[in-house]
Amino acid sequence: MHSNRVKNKKNQGKDDVWSWAAAIPQALTESWSGMIASWRFSLKLRTSRHELQWDPAAVRGIRVKLKEILSSHPYLQQSVSPFPLPSMQGYSDIRIHEPGADVQLSQEEQRIIHHIQEAVAAANRSNVTRTHAYLDCYISHPELHWAFLAHMVSRNAGWNMSDLKGGLMSDLTDPTFKSNLYRFLERCNALIFQDAYPQLLLYIHSRNKGKPLFHLLPHFHVSSFMTPFWEQFWQDQSSSLLTVALIINEQNYIEGRVARHPFYQQHILENPFFRMHELTRLNQIVFPLGQVQRTESGASAGPKPLSPTRPLAGLTIPKFDDLSIRIKAGRSLYALLFGYKEIYRAVLTFARSTKHQGSRAEYWPALFTPTLEQAMNHGHAGSDLITSEWLPGGQRLYSPYLEEIWEDEPPEPIPRYDWFQGRAMFRHIRKPLRPLLPDITHAHRAALEKTAIVHDVSDQIHPH
């Protein structure tokens, strides 16, 4: 009986090869049409712009303060490795002197620190809780632009985590690598939150008290790099400058603790499976823009959408393991989100109306479903996606809710050291530039097709 099923699958595979061959001209035509549509839609998105505030004098003043910090930097006298052990177990908690951490605190300051620590611990339970916390923070204090950017990037992290057990990627990835990649994504997501969210809450407490409390930043192990930026933000509310600083800070924070950690270097970044993920959707950051129907202008009766009805803005990050590229991408994503009025309005509408649960069905329900019973279970998803913009009822791609497939990861001890030990990052303190082609709908759809085709080929080679 099993051999018959395998034979049927192999015969089906031959049929799929012929169907793919027949679909190639159509796929090429739609690829070209999709790129043209993406270019045209990008032009529309760029028509209404928002000028990002940027004060060169303030930047010069902050550079002076950062140089002063470096000149008296206690960390430069220390030789601290961010990698105490090569394994993930027994991660030691490195603690070295932090300026201001030994100052006598008032009872009120102690209460504030304790309250923030409790709030961070409660919200840092999972990608879902972190993502919601970022949005709540932005809604209550919209001058904190970084919080909204972090909310949308954190949504993408959740979608990537769900992909690992979704309808296409789950069959393509070795179980051990799948588990390690989840830990990698989760670790990055959790560490950024652990470092940045206390800063946001401390600012909110400062607003409530009517006075700056940034002298308490060292008690949350925040890099000395951030103090001048928060002090400047308190004076001029320059959201762009603070956002750039947080982008630089958070990427450096995970650079030593995750991206250059020997375990993740060996088991994730140097693993061939990771490159395959980068070629699919792992390196795409997408911002859903809401329900907008786009059709080909001038088409005859019954125009066919060139892309799903919810278009996407976003960027493709070429290499995750390059710190400078990640920082540059962060600046571009910020300029894309806050530099184009229509993108900002549509993305905020999506964020406020769509609960984050980690399923891609949140933005493309005509292609994805979080319900396994409604998902396709055959090996020719690639040909279906090439030949049809939408998928037939009951044949969606499985994209599960995050909290239904992954258990919460227990927090691991964090190496305590300040990454800011030189002037290398000064060159990244620059005004963000808006991307010229903000639409990523076609590129995202094309990546989905590539993944589906690889899935189909794998299913033929290793029929279930």
CSV table of C-alpha atoms in Angstrom, one decimal:
chain,number,residue,atom,x,y,z
A,1,MET,CA,0.0,0.0,0.0
A,2,HIS,CA,2.8,2.4,1.0
A,3,SER,CA,4.7,1.7,-2.3
A,4,ASN,CA,1.6,2.5,-4.3
A,5,ARG,CA,1.3,5.9,-2.5
A,6,VAL,CA,5.0,6.6,-3.2
A,7,LYS,CA,4.5,5.6,-6.9
A,8,ASN,CA,1.5,7.8,-7.1
A,9,LYS,CA,3.5,10.7,-5.7
A,10,LYS,CA,6.2,10.1,-8.2
A,11,ASN,CA,3.7,10.1,-11.0
A,12,GLN,CA,2.2,13.3,-9.6
A,13,GLY,CA,5.8,14.7,-9.5
A,14,LYS,CA,6.2,14.1,-13.2
A,15,ASP,CA,2.9,15.8,-13.8
A,16,ASP,CA,4.1,18.8,-11.7
A,17,VAL,CA,7.3,19.1,-13.8
A,18,TRP,CA,5.2,19.4,-17.0
A,19,SER,CA,2.8,21.8,-15.3
A,20,TRP,CA,5.8,24.0,-14.2
A,21,ALA,CA,7.2,23.9,-17.7
A,22,ALA,CA,3.9,25.0,-19.1
A,23,ALA,CA,3.6,27.7,-16.5
A,24,ILE,CA,7.0,29.2,-17.2
A,25,PRO,CA,5.9,31.7,-19.9
A,26,GLN,CA,3.0,32.8,-17.7
A,27,ALA,CA,5.3,33.1,-14.7
A,28,LEU,CA,7.8,35.2,-16.6
A,29,THR,CA,5.0,37.5,-17.9
A,30,GLU,CA,3.5,37.9,-14.4
A,31,SER,CA,7.0,38.5,-13.0
A,32,TRP,CA,7.6,41.4,-15.5
A,33,SER,CA,4.1,42.7,-14.9
A,34,GLY,CA,4.5,42.5,-11.2
A,35,MET,CA,7.8,44.4,-11.3
A,36,ILE,CA,6.2,47.2,-13.3
A,37,ALA,CA,3.2,47.3,-11.0
A,38,SER,CA,5.6,47.5,-8.0
A,39,TRP,CA,7.4,50.4,-9.6
A,40,ARG,CA,4.2,52.2,-10.3
A,41,PHE,CA,2.8,51.7,-6.9
A,42,SER,CA,6.1,52.8,-5.3
A,43,LEU,CA,5.7,56.1,-7.2
A,44,LYS,CA,2.3,56.5,-5.7
A,45,LEU,CA,3.5,55.8,-2.2
A,46,ARG,CA,6.3,58.4,-2.6
A,47,THR,CA,4.0,61.3,-3.6
A,48,SER,CA,3.3,62.4,0.0
A,49,ARG,CA,6.4,62.7,2.1
A,50,HIS,CA,7.1,63.6,5.7
A,51,GLU,CA,10.3,65.4,6.4
A,52,LEU,CA,12.3,63.7,9.1
A,53,GLN,CA,13.6,66.1,11.7
A,54,TRP,CA,17.4,66.2,11.8
A,55,ASP,CA,19.6,68.8,13.6
A,56,PRO,CA,23.3,68.7,12.6
A,57,ALA,CA,24.2,70.9,15.6
A,58,ALA,CA,22.7,68.4,18.0
A,59,VAL,CA,24.6,65.6,16.3
A,60,ARG,CA,27.8,67.4,16.7
A,61,GLY,CA,27.1,68.1,20.4
A,62,ILE,CA,26.3,64.4,21.0
A,63,ARG,CA,29.6,63.4,19.3
A,64,VAL,CA,31.5,65.6,21.7
A,65,LYS,CA,29.7,64.0,24.7
A,66,LEU,CA,30.4,60.5,23.3
A,67,LYS,CA,34.1,61.3,23.0
A,68,GLU,CA,34.1,62.5,26.6
A,69,ILE,CA,32.5,59.2,27.7
A,70,LEU,CA,35.1,57.2,25.8
A,71,SER,CA,38.0,59.2,27.4
A,72,SER,CA,36.8,58.2,30.9
A,73,HIS,CA,35.4,54.8,29.9
A,74,PRO,CA,35.9,52.2,32.6
A,75,TYR,CA,35.3,49.4,30.1
A,76,LEU,CA,38.4,50.2,28.1
A,77,GLN,CA,40.4,49.2,31.1
A,78,GLN,CA,38.7,45.8,31.1
A,79,SER,CA,39.4,42.8,28.8
A,80,VAL,CA,36.0,41.2,28.7
A,81,SER,CA,35.0,38.5,26.3
A,82,PRO,CA,31.3,38.3,25.4
A,83,PHE,CA,31.7,34.6,25.0
A,84,PRO,CA,32.5,33.1,28.4
A,85,LEU,CA,31.6,29.5,27.3
A,86,PRO,CA,31.3,28.0,23.8
A,87,SER,CA,28.1,26.2,24.6
A,88,MET,CA,24.7,27.6,25.3
A,89,GLN,CA,24.6,26.0,28.7
A,90,GLY,CA,26.1,27.7,31.7
A,91,TYR,CA,26.2,31.2,30.1
A,92,SER,CA,27.9,33.2,32.9
A,93,ASP,CA,26.6,36.5,34.0
A,94,ILE,CA,29.4,38.9,33.4
A,95,ARG,CA,29.2,42.0,35.6
A,96,ILE,CA,31.7,44.9,35.5
A,97,HIS,CA,31.5,48.3,37.0
A,98,GLU,CA,29.0,50.6,35.4
A,99,PRO,CA,29.1,54.4,35.9
A,100,GLY,CA,26.4,55.6,38.2
A,101,ALA,CA,25.3,52.1,39.2
A,102,ASP,CA,26.8,52.5,42.7
A,103,VAL,CA,25.2,55.9,43.5
A,104,GLN,CA,22.9,55.9,46.5
A,105,LEU,CA,19.3,55.8,45.3
A,106,SER,CA,16.2,57.3,46.8
A,107,GLN,CA,13.3,55.1,47.7
A,108,GLU,CA,11.3,56.6,44.8
A,109,GLU,CA,14.1,55.8,42.4
A,110,GLN,CA,14.3,52.2,43.8
A,111,ARG,CA,10.5,51.8,43.3
A,112,ILE,CA,10.8,53.1,39.7
A,113,ILE,CA,13.6,50.6,38.9
A,114,HIS,CA,11.7,47.7,40.5
A,115,HIS,CA,8.5,48.6,38.7
A,116,ILE,CA,10.3,48.8,35.3
A,117,GLN,CA,12.1,45.5,36.0
A,118,GLU,CA,8.7,43.8,36.8
A,119,ALA,CA,7.1,45.2,33.6
A,120,VAL,CA,9.9,44.1,31.4
A,121,ALA,CA,9.9,40.6,32.8
A,122,ALA,CA,6.1,40.3,32.3
A,123,ALA,CA,6.2,41.6,28.7
A,124,ASN,CA,9.3,39.6,27.7
A,125,ARG,CA,7.5,36.3,27.9
A,126,SER,CA,7.2,35.7,24.1
A,127,ASN,CA,7.4,37.4,20.7
A,128,VAL,CA,3.7,38.0,20.9
A,129,THR,CA,3.8,39.8,24.3
A,130,ARG,CA,6.8,41.9,23.3
A,131,THR,CA,5.2,43.0,20.0
A,132,HIS,CA,2.0,44.1,21.8
A,133,ALA,CA,4.1,46.0,24.4
A,134,TYR,CA,5.9,48.0,21.7
A,135,LEU,CA,2.6,49.1,20.1
A,136,ASP,CA,1.1,50.1,23.5
A,137,CYS,CA,4.2,52.1,24.2
A,138,TYR,CA,3.9,53.9,20.8
A,139,ILE,CA,0.2,54.6,21.0
A,140,SER,CA,0.6,56.2,24.4
A,141,HIS,CA,3.7,58.2,23.4
A,142,PRO,CA,3.8,58.7,19.6
A,143,GLU,CA,7.0,60.7,19.8
A,144,LEU,CA,8.8,57.3,20.5
A,145,HIS,CA,9.1,56.4,16.8
A,146,TRP,CA,11.4,53.5,17.5
A,147,ALA,CA,8.7,51.7,19.4
A,148,PHE,CA,6.4,51.5,16.4
A,149,LEU,CA,9.3,50.5,14.1
A,150,ALA,CA,10.2,47.8,16.7
A,151,HIS,CA,6.6,46.6,16.8
A,152,MET,CA,6.6,46.0,13.0
A,153,VAL,CA,10.0,44.4,12.9
A,154,SER,CA,9.0,42.2,15.8
A,155,ARG,CA,5.9,41.1,13.9
A,156,ASN,CA,8.2,40.0,11.1
A,157,ALA,CA,10.3,38.0,13.6
A,158,GLY,CA,7.1,36.2,14.8
A,159,TRP,CA,6.1,35.4,11.2
A,160,ASN,CA,9.6,34.0,10.6
A,161,MET,CA,9.4,31.9,13.7
A,162,SER,CA,6.0,30.5,12.6
A,163,ASP,CA,7.4,29.7,9.1
A,164,LEU,CA,9.7,27.1,10.7
A,165,LYS,CA,6.6,24.9,11.4
A,166,GLY,CA,4.5,26.2,8.6
A,167,GLY,CA,3.3,24.4,5.4
A,168,LEU,CA,6.3,25.0,3.3
A,169,MET,CA,9.4,25.3,5.5
A,170,SER,CA,8.6,22.6,8.0
A,171,ASP,CA,9.5,19.9,5.5
A,172,LEU,CA,12.6,21.5,4.2
A,173,THR,CA,14.5,22.1,7.5
A,174,ASP,CA,16.4,19.6,9.6
A,175,PRO,CA,14.6,19.4,13.0
A,176,THR,CA,17.8,20.3,15.0
A,177,PHE,CA,18.5,23.3,12.8
A,178,LYS,CA,14.8,24.3,13.0
A,179,SER,CA,15.0,24.3,16.8
A,180,ASN,CA,18.3,26.2,16.8
A,181,LEU,CA,17.1,28.8,14.3
A,182,TYR,CA,14.0,29.4,16.5
A,183,ARG,CA,16.3,29.9,19.5
A,184,PHE,CA,18.4,32.3,17.4
A,185,LEU,CA,15.4,34.4,16.3
A,186,GLU,CA,13.9,34.3,19.8
A,187,ARG,CA,17.2,35.3,21.4
A,188,CYS,CA,17.6,38.3,19.2
A,189,ASN,CA,14.0,39.4,19.8
A,190,ALA,CA,14.2,38.9,23.5
A,191,LEU,CA,17.5,40.6,24.0
A,192,ILE,CA,16.6,43.7,22.1
A,193,PHE,CA,13.4,44.0,24.1
A,194,GLN,CA,15.4,43.4,27.4
A,195,ASP,CA,17.6,46.3,26.5
A,196,ALA,CA,15.3,48.8,24.8
A,197,TYR,CA,12.0,48.4,26.7
A,198,PRO,CA,13.4,49.6,30.0
A,199,GLN,CA,14.7,52.7,28.2
A,200,LEU,CA,11.2,53.4,26.8
A,201,LEU,CA,9.6,52.9,30.2
A,202,LEU,CA,12.2,55.1,31.9
A,203,TYR,CA,11.3,57.9,29.5
A,204,ILE,CA,7.6,57.4,30.2
A,205,HIS,CA,8.3,57.6,34.0
A,206,SER,CA,10.3,60.8,33.3
A,207,ARG,CA,7.4,62.3,31.5
A,208,ASN,CA,5.0,61.4,34.3
A,209,LYS,CA,7.4,62.9,36.9
A,210,GLY,CA,8.1,65.9,34.8
A,211,LYS,CA,11.9,65.5,35.1
A,212,PRO,CA,14.6,63.4,33.3
A,213,LEU,CA,15.5,60.1,35.1
A,214,PHE,CA,18.2,59.0,32.6
A,215,HIS,CA,20.8,58.8,35.3
A,216,LEU,CA,19.1,55.5,36.1
A,217,LEU,CA,19.9,53.9,32.8
A,218,PRO,CA,23.1,52.1,34.1
A,219,HIS,CA,20.9,50.2,36.6
A,220,PHE,CA,19.3,48.5,33.5
A,221,HIS,CA,22.7,47.8,32.0
A,222,VAL,CA,22.1,50.2,29.2
A,223,SER,CA,25.2,51.1,27.2
A,224,SER,CA,26.7,54.5,28.0
A,225,PHE,CA,26.3,55.3,24.3
A,226,MET,CA,22.5,56.0,24.8
A,227,THR,CA,22.7,58.5,27.6
A,228,PRO,CA,23.5,61.6,25.5
A,229,PHE,CA,20.8,60.8,23.0
A,230,TRP,CA,18.1,60.5,25.7
A,231,GLU,CA,19.3,63.7,27.3
A,232,GLN,CA,19.1,65.5,23.9
A,233,PHE,CA,15.7,63.9,23.2
A,234,TRP,CA,14.4,65.3,26.5
A,235,GLN,CA,15.3,68.8,25.3
A,236,ASP,CA,14.2,68.8,21.6
A,237,GLN,CA,12.0,65.7,21.1
A,238,SER,CA,14.1,64.8,18.0
A,239,SER,CA,12.5,61.4,17.3
A,240,SER,CA,14.7,60.7,14.2
A,241,LEU,CA,18.0,61.1,16.1
A,242,LEU,CA,16.8,59.0,19.0
A,243,THR,CA,15.5,56.3,16.6
A,244,VAL,CA,18.9,56.1,14.8
A,245,ALA,CA,20.7,55.9,18.1
A,246,LEU,CA,18.4,53.0,19.3
A,247,ILE,CA,18.9,51.2,16.0
A,248,ILE,CA,22.7,51.4,16.4
A,249,ASN,CA,22.6,50.4,20.0
A,250,GLU,CA,20.3,47.4,19.7
A,251,GLN,CA,22.2,46.0,16.7
A,252,ASN,CA,25.4,46.3,18.6
A,253,TYR,CA,23.7,44.8,21.6
A,254,ILE,CA,22.9,41.5,19.8
A,255,GLU,CA,26.1,41.6,17.7
A,256,GLY,CA,28.3,40.3,20.5
A,257,ARG,CA,25.7,38.3,22.4
A,258,VAL,CA,24.1,36.5,19.4
A,259,ALA,CA,25.4,37.2,15.9
A,260,ARG,CA,29.1,36.6,16.9
A,261,HIS,CA,28.4,34.0,19.5
A,262,PRO,CA,30.3,30.8,18.6
A,263,PHE,CA,27.3,28.6,19.1
A,264,TYR,CA,25.1,30.6,16.7
A,265,GLN,CA,27.9,31.2,14.3
A,266,GLN,CA,28.5,27.4,13.9
A,267,HIS,CA,25.0,26.1,14.1
A,268,ILE,CA,23.0,28.9,12.4
A,269,LEU,CA,25.0,31.5,10.4
A,270,GLU,CA,27.4,29.1,8.8
A,271,ASN,CA,24.7,26.4,8.2
A,272,PRO,CA,23.6,25.9,4.5
A,273,PHE,CA,20.0,25.8,5.7
A,274,PHE,CA,20.4,29.4,6.9
A,275,ARG,CA,21.4,30.6,3.4
A,276,MET,CA,18.4,28.8,2.0
A,277,HIS,CA,16.2,30.7,4.5
A,278,GLU,CA,17.9,34.0,3.5
A,279,LEU,CA,17.0,33.2,-0.1
A,280,THR,CA,13.3,32.8,0.8
A,281,ARG,CA,11.6,35.3,3.2
A,282,LEU,CA,13.8,35.3,6.3
A,283,ASN,CA,15.6,38.5,5.1
A,284,GLN,CA,12.5,40.3,4.0
A,285,ILE,CA,10.9,42.9,6.4
A,286,VAL,CA,7.4,43.6,5.2
A,287,PHE,CA,4.9,46.3,6.4
A,288,PRO,CA,1.3,45.4,5.4
A,289,LEU,CA,-0.5,48.5,4.0
A,290,GLY,CA,-4.2,47.6,4.5
A,291,GLN,CA,-6.9,46.5,2.0
A,292,VAL,CA,-6.0,48.2,-1.2
A,293,GLN,CA,-7.3,46.6,-4.5
A,294,ARG,CA,-4.8,47.0,-7.3
A,295,THR,CA,-5.6,46.0,-10.9
A,296,GLU,CA,-3.8,46.4,-14.1
A,297,SER,CA,-4.9,49.7,-15.7
A,298,GLY,CA,-6.3,49.5,-19.1
A,299,ALA,CA,-7.1,45.8,-18.8
A,300,SER,CA,-10.0,44.2,-20.6
A,301,ALA,CA,-13.0,42.8,-18.8
A,302,GLY,CA,-12.4,41.1,-15.5
A,303,PRO,CA,-9.1,42.6,-14.5
A,304,LYS,CA,-6.8,40.3,-12.5
A,305,PRO,CA,-5.0,41.7,-9.4
A,306,LEU,CA,-1.3,41.8,-10.0
A,307,SER,CA,-0.7,41.1,-6.4
A,308,PRO,CA,-2.7,40.2,-3.3
A,309,THR,CA,-5.2,42.8,-2.3
A,310,ARG,CA,-3.1,43.8,0.7
A,311,PRO,CA,0.1,45.3,-0.7
A,312,LEU,CA,3.3,45.4,1.3
A,313,ALA,CA,6.0,48.0,1.8
A,314,GLY,CA,9.4,46.8,3.0
A,315,LEU,CA,13.0,45.9,2.3
A,316,THR,CA,15.2,42.9,1.6
A,317,ILE,CA,18.3,42.8,3.9
A,318,PRO,CA,21.1,41.1,1.9
A,319,LYS,CA,23.1,39.7,4.9
A,320,PHE,CA,22.0,39.3,8.5
A,321,ASP,CA,25.5,38.6,9.8
A,322,ASP,CA,26.8,42.0,8.7
A,323,LEU,CA,26.4,44.6,11.5
A,324,SER,CA,26.7,47.7,9.2
A,325,ILE,CA,24.2,46.3,6.8
A,326,ARG,CA,21.7,45.7,9.6
A,327,ILE,CA,22.1,49.2,10.9
A,328,LYS,CA,21.8,50.7,7.4
A,329,ALA,CA,18.6,48.6,6.8
A,330,GLY,CA,17.2,49.8,10.2
A,331,ARG,CA,17.7,53.4,9.1
A,332,SER,CA,16.0,52.7,5.8
A,333,LEU,CA,13.1,50.9,7.4
A,334,TYR,CA,12.6,53.9,9.7
A,335,ALA,CA,12.6,56.4,6.8
A,336,LEU,CA,10.2,54.2,4.9
A,337,LEU,CA,7.8,53.9,7.8
A,338,PHE,CA,7.9,57.6,8.9
A,339,GLY,CA,9.1,59.3,5.8
A,340,TYR,CA,6.1,58.5,3.6
A,341,LYS,CA,2.8,59.6,4.9
A,342,GLU,CA,0.6,57.0,3.1
A,343,ILE,CA,2.8,54.2,4.3
A,344,TYR,CA,2.7,55.4,7.9
A,345,ARG,CA,-1.0,55.8,7.8
A,346,ALA,CA,-1.8,52.4,6.3
A,347,VAL,CA,0.7,50.5,8.4
A,348,LEU,CA,-0.6,52.1,11.6
A,349,THR,CA,-4.1,51.2,10.6
A,350,PHE,CA,-3.0,47.6,10.1
A,351,ALA,CA,-1.2,47.4,13.4
A,352,ARG,CA,-4.1,48.8,15.4
A,353,SER,CA,-6.7,46.7,13.7
A,354,THR,CA,-4.8,43.4,13.4
A,355,LYS,CA,-3.8,41.4,16.5
A,356,HIS,CA,-0.4,39.9,16.2
A,357,GLN,CA,-0.4,36.2,16.7
A,358,GLY,CA,2.5,35.2,14.4
A,359,SER,CA,0.5,33.9,11.4
A,360,ARG,CA,1.0,35.4,7.9
A,361,ALA,CA,-2.7,35.0,7.4
A,362,GLU,CA,-2.9,38.3,9.3
A,363,TYR,CA,-1.9,40.1,6.1
A,364,TRP,CA,-2.6,37.6,3.3
A,365,PRO,CA,-5.6,35.5,4.3
A,366,ALA,CA,-6.2,34.5,0.7
A,367,LEU,CA,-2.9,32.6,0.7
A,368,PHE,CA,-2.3,31.6,4.3
A,369,THR,CA,-4.4,30.0,7.0
A,370,PRO,CA,-3.6,29.4,10.7
A,371,THR,CA,-5.9,26.3,10.7
A,372,LEU,CA,-4.2,23.1,9.7
A,373,GLU,CA,-7.5,21.5,8.5
A,374,GLN,CA,-7.9,24.3,5.9
A,375,ALA,CA,-4.3,24.0,4.6
A,376,MET,CA,-3.1,22.1,1.5
A,377,ASN,CA,-1.1,18.9,2.2
A,378,HIS,CA,0.0,18.0,-1.3
A,379,GLY,CA,3.4,18.4,-3.0
A,380,HIS,CA,2.6,20.8,-5.8
A,381,ALA,CA,2.1,24.1,-4.0
A,382,GLY,CA,4.7,25.6,-6.3
A,383,SER,CA,2.8,25.0,-9.5
A,384,ASP,CA,-0.4,26.2,-7.9
A,385,LEU,CA,1.2,29.5,-6.8
A,386,ILE,CA,2.7,30.1,-10.3
A,387,THR,CA,-0.5,29.5,-12.1
A,388,SER,CA,-2.9,31.1,-9.7
A,389,GLU,CA,-2.7,34.4,-7.9
A,390,TRP,CA,-5.0,33.1,-5.2
A,391,LEU,CA,-5.4,29.5,-3.9
A,392,PRO,CA,-8.7,27.6,-4.0
A,393,GLY,CA,-10.8,27.3,-0.9
A,394,GLY,CA,-9.5,24.8,1.6
A,395,GLN,CA,-6.1,24.9,0.0
A,396,ARG,CA,-4.3,27.7,1.8
A,397,LEU,CA,-0.7,27.5,2.9
A,398,TYR,CA,-0.3,26.6,6.6
A,399,SER,CA,0.9,29.5,8.7
A,400,PRO,CA,0.2,28.7,12.4
A,401,TYR,CA,-0.2,30.9,15.4
A,402,LEU,CA,3.1,31.3,17.1
A,403,GLU,CA,2.0,30.4,20.6
A,404,GLU,CA,0.4,27.2,19.4
A,405,ILE,CA,3.6,25.7,17.9
A,406,TRP,CA,6.4,27.0,20.1
A,407,GLU,CA,6.7,27.0,23.9
A,408,ASP,CA,8.0,30.1,25.7
A,409,GLU,CA,11.8,30.0,26.0
A,410,PRO,CA,13.2,30.4,29.6
A,411,PRO,CA,15.4,33.4,29.8
A,412,GLU,CA,19.1,32.8,29.7
A,413,PRO,CA,21.6,34.9,31.7
A,414,ILE,CA,22.9,37.9,29.7
A,415,PRO,CA,26.6,38.8,29.4
A,416,ARG,CA,26.9,42.2,31.1
A,417,TYR,CA,29.4,44.5,29.2
A,418,ASP,CA,29.2,47.8,27.3
A,419,TRP,CA,29.7,47.4,23.6
A,420,PHE,CA,30.6,51.1,23.2
A,421,GLN,CA,34.4,51.1,23.4
A,422,GLY,CA,35.4,53.1,20.3
A,423,ARG,CA,34.3,55.6,17.6
A,424,ALA,CA,33.5,53.0,14.9
A,425,MET,CA,29.7,53.6,15.1
A,426,PHE,CA,30.0,57.4,14.8
A,427,ARG,CA,29.7,57.0,11.0
A,428,HIS,CA,26.2,55.5,11.4
A,429,ILE,CA,24.8,58.6,13.2
A,430,ARG,CA,23.4,60.1,10.0
A,431,LYS,CA,20.0,61.2,8.7
A,432,PRO,CA,17.9,58.3,7.4
A,433,LEU,CA,17.2,58.2,3.6
A,434,ARG,CA,13.9,57.1,2.2
A,435,PRO,CA,14.0,54.0,-0.1
A,436,LEU,CA,13.2,54.8,-3.7
A,437,LEU,CA,11.1,51.6,-4.2
A,438,PRO,CA,9.2,51.0,-1.0
A,439,ASP,CA,6.8,48.5,-2.5
A,440,ILE,CA,7.9,44.9,-1.9
A,441,THR,CA,4.6,43.0,-2.7
A,442,HIS,CA,5.9,41.4,-5.9
A,443,ALA,CA,9.3,40.4,-4.3
A,444,HIS,CA,7.5,38.9,-1.3
A,445,ARG,CA,5.2,36.9,-3.6
A,446,ALA,CA,8.1,35.7,-5.7
A,447,ALA,CA,10.0,34.5,-2.6
A,448,LEU,CA,6.9,32.6,-1.6
A,449,GLU,CA,6.9,30.9,-5.0
A,450,LYS,CA,10.6,29.9,-4.8
A,451,THR,CA,10.0,28.4,-1.4
A,452,ALA,CA,7.0,26.5,-2.7
A,453,ILE,CA,8.9,25.1,-5.7
A,454,VAL,CA,11.8,23.9,-3.4
A,455,HIS,CA,9.1,22.3,-1.2
A,456,ASP,CA,7.6,20.5,-4.2
A,457,VAL,CA,11.0,19.2,-5.4
A,458,SER,CA,11.8,18.0,-1.9
A,459,ASP,CA,8.4,16.3,-1.6
A,460,GLN,CA,9.2,14.4,-4.9
A,461,ILE,CA,12.6,13.3,-3.7
A,462,HIS,CA,11.4,12.3,-0.2
A,463,PRO,CA,7.7,11.5,-0.6
A,464,HIS,CA,5.9,11.1,2.7
